[in-house]
Short mmCIF file of C-alpha atoms in Angstrom, two decimals:
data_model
loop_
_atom_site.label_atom_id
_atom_site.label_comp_id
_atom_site.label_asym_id
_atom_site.label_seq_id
_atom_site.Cartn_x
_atom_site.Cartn_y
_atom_site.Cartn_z
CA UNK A 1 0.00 0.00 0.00
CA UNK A 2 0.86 3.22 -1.16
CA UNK A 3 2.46 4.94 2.10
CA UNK A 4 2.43 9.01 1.12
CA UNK A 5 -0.42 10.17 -1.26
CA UNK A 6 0.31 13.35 -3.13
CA UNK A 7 -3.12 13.76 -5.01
CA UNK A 8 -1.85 16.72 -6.51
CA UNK A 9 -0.04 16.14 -10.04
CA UNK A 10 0.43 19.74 -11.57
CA UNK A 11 -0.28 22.87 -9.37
CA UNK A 12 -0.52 26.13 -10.79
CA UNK A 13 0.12 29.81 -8.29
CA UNK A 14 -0.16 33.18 -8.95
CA UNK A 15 3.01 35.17 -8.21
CA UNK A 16 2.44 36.46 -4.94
CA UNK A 17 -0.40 34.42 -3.86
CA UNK A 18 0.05 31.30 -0.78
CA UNK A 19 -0.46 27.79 -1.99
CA UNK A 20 -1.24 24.78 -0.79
CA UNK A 21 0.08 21.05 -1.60
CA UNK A 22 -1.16 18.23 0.11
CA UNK A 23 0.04 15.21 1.35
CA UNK A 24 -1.10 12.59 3.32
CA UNK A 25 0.64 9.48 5.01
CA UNK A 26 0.19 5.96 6.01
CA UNK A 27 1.87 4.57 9.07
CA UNK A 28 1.45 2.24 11.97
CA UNK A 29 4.30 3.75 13.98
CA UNK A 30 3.73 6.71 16.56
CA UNK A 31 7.02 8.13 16.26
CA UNK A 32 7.69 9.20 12.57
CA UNK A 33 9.00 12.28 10.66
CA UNK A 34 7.62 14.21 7.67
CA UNK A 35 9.48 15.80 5.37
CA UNK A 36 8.86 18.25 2.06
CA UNK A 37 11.75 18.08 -0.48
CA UNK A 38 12.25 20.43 -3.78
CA UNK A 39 13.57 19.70 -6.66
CA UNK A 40 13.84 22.02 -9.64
CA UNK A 41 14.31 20.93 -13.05
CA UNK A 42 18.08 21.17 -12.37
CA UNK A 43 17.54 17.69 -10.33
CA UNK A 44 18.60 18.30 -7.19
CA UNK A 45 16.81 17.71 -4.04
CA UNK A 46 16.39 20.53 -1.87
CA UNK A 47 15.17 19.78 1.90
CA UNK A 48 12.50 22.31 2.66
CA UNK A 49 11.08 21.90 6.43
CA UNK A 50 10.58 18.99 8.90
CA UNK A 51 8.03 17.85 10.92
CA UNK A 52 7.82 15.72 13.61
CA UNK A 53 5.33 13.17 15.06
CA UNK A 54 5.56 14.60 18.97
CA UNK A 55 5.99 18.31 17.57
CA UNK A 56 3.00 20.22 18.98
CA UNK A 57 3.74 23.34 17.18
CA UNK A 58 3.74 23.51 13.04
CA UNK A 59 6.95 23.54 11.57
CA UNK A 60 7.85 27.03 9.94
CA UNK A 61 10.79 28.06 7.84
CA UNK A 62 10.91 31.56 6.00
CA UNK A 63 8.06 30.99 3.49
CA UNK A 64 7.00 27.46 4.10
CA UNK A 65 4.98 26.46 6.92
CA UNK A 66 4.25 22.50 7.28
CA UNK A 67 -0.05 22.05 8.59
CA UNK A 68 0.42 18.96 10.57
CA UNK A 69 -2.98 17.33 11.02
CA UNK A 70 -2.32 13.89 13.42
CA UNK A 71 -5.40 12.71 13.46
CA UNK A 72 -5.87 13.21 9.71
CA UNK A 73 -2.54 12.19 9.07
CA UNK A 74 -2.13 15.07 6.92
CA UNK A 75 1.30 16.85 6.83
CA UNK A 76 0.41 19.87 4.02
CA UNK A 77 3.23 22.44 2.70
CA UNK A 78 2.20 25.94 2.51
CA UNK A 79 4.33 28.18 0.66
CA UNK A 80 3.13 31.84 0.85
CA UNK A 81 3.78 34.88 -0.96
CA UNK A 82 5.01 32.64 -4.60
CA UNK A 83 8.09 33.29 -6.30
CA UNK A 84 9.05 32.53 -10.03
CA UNK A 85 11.41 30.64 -8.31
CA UNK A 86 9.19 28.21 -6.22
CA UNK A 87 8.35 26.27 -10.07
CA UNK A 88 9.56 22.91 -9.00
CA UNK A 89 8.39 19.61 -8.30
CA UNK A 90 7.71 18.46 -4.35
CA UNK A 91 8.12 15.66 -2.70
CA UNK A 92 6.63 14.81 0.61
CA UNK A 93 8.59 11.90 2.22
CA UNK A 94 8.21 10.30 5.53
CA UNK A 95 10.79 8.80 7.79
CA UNK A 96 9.37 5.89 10.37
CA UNK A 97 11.45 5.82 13.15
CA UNK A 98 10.00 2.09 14.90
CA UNK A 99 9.65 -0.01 11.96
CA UNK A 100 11.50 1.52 8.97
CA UNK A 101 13.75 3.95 10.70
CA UNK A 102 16.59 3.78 8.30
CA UNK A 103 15.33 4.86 5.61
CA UNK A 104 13.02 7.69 3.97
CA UNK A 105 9.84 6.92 1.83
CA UNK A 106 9.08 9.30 -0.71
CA UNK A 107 5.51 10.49 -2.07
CA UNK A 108 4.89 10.43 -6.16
CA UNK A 109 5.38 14.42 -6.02
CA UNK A 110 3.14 17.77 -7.32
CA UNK A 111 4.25 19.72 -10.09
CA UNK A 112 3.90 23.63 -9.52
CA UNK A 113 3.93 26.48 -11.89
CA UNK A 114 4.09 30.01 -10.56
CA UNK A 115 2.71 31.90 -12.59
CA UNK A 116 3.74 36.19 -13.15
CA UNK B 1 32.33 23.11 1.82
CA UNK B 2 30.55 19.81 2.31
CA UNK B 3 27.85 18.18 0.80
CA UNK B 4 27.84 15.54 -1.46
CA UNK B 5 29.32 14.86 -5.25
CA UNK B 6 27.73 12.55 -7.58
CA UNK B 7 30.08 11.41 -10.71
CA UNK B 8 29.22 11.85 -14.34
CA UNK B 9 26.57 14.42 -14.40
CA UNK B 10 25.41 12.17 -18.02
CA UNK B 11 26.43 9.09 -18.73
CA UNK B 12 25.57 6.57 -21.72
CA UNK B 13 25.41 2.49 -21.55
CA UNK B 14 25.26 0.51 -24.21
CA UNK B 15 23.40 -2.54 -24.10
CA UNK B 16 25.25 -5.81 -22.26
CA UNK B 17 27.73 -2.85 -20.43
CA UNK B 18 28.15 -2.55 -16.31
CA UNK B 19 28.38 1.01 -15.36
CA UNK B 20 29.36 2.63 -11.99
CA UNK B 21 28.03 6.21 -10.54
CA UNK B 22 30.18 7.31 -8.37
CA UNK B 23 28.72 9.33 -4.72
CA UNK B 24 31.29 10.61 -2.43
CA UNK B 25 30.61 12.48 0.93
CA UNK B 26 32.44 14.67 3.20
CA UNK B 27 29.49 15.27 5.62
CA UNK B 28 30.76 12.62 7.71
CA UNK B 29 27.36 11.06 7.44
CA UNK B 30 26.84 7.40 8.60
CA UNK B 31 24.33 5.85 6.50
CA UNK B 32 24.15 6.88 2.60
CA UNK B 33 21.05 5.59 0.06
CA UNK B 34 20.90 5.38 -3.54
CA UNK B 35 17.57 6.28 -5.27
CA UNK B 36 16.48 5.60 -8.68
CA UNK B 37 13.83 8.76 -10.35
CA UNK B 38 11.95 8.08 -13.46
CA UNK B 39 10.29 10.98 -15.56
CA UNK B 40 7.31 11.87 -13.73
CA UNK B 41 7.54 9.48 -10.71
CA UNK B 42 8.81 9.68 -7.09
CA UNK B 43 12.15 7.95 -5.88
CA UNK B 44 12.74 4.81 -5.09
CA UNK B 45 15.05 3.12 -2.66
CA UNK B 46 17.58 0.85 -4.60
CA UNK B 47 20.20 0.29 -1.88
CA UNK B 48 21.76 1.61 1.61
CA UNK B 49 24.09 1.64 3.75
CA UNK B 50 23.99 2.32 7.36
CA UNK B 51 27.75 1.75 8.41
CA UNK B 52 31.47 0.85 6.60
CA UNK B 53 31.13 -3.22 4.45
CA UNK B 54 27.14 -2.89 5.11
CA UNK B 55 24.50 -2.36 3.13
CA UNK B 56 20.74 -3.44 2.48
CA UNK B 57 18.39 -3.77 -0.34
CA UNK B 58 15.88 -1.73 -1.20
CA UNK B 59 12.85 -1.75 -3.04
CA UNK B 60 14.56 -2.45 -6.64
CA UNK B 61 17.82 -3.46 -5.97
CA UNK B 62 17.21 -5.96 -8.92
CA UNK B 63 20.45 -5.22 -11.42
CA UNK B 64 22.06 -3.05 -9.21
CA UNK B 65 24.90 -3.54 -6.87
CA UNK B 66 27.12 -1.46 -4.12
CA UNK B 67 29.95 -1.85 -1.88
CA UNK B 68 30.98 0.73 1.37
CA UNK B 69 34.41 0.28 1.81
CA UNK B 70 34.98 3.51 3.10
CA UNK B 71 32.49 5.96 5.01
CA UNK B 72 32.88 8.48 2.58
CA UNK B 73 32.00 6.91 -0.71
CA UNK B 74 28.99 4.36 -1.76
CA UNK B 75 29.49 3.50 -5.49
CA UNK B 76 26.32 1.92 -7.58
CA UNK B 77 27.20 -0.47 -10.51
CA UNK B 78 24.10 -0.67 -12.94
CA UNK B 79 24.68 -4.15 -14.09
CA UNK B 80 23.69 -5.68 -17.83
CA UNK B 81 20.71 -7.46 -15.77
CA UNK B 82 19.13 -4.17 -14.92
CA UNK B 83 16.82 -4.47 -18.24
CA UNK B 84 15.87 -0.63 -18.56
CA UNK B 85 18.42 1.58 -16.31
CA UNK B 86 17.53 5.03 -18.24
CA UNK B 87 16.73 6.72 -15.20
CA UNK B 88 17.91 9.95 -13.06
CA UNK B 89 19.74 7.95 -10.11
CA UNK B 90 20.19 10.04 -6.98
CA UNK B 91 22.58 9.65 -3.91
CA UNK B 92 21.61 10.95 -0.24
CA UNK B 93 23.14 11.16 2.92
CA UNK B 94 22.00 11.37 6.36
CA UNK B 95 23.35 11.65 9.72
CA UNK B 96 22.42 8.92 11.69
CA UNK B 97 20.02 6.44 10.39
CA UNK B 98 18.29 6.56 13.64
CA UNK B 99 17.56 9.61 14.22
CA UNK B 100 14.55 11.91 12.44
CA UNK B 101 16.73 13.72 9.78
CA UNK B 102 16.34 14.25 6.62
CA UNK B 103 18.66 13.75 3.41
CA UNK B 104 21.09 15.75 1.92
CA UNK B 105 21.49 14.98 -1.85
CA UNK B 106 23.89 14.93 -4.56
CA UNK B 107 23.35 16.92 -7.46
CA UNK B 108 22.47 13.56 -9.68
CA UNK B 109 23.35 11.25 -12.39
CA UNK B 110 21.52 10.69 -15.58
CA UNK B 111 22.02 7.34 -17.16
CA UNK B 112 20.69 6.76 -20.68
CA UNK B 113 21.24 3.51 -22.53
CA UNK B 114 22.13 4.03 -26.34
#
């Protein structure tokens, strides 16, 4: 089964304007990490912001903000105030830290456009 | 500065040929991981390492092989059993494999089969 669920292909943002891609997540574990990667059409993988499990508070950096839903098991990046630069694919990826701790799972990814 | 450095950028196969990308670290990382990206798709796990003459199978390690001799480097060889390689094959790094950090990556290999 499927462990992260982007159902978001392609994406498109005005400049300026906050968006929203979601993810959601499968685990049994109750200690876990969530991550949101970038990667530009260059190829590499940029780390964004981290998230996890026990965190009470939603994880923040500059621009992105990560809306951590538990119950939902929802871990959505919000990017606000778009950039030209923000075009990129994302990954949401998930690290479970009982039964699959060494390694990172990653979701199938969203496509966004900012447009000017 | 450290980070990690992935060897060719591009690099061609011809059918029946073994190939190896090269990733070398000087993050002092412990565990390093080898994904495989096709167009479109996610990544997927193709082997890792968590420590020095260790490593583990992923989820398509299937015409693929590593070693870890050394902490710092984790070469992949795309064998001639790996029946369709073309692919965008990354290499990541990460602290401590059991600890709740993330990645860092190298900037990529593309591998096309001609």
């Amino acid at each position: 089964a499927q462990k992260i669920t982007q159902t978001q292909p392609g994406m498109f943002v005005q400049e300026k304007e906050a968006v929203t891609l979601d993810c959601t997540y499968d685990t049994s574990d109750q200690s876990y990490g969530l991550f949101w990667y970038k990667q530009p059409s260059s190829g590499e993988m940029i780390f964004l912001i981290y998230q996890g499990s026990y965190d009470e508070q939603n994880a923040t950096e500059g621009r992105y903000s990560l809306n951590f839903q538990k119950a939902r098991k929802s871990a959505n990046l919000v990017i606000s105030a778009s950039q030209l630069g923000d075009s990129a694919m994302y990954f949401c990826a998930m690290r479970e830290l009982e039964t699959s701790y060494d390694k990172v799972i990653f979701g199938p990814g969203t496509s966004l456009s900012v447009i000017p | 500065d450290g980070g990690i450095t992935q060897s060719p950028k591009y690099l061609f196969r011809k059918e029946g040929q073994n190939v190896t990308l090269s990733c070398e670290q000087n993050l002092n990382h412990d565990a390093m991981y080898w994904y495989r990206q096709d167009p479109g798709q996610g990544l997927r796990l193709i082997y890792y390492s968590q420590i020095v003459n260790d490593f583990q199978k992923g989820d398509i390690a299937e015409g693929y092989s590593v070693s870890r001799e050394k902490k710092e480097s984790f070469p992949l060889t795309v064998t001639s059993a790996q029946k369709n390689p073309t692919a965008f094959y990354l290499c990541a790094s990460s602290l401590d494999s059991g600890q709740s950090y993330g990645y860092t990556f190298g900037s990529g290999t593309r591998l096309t089969v001609v």
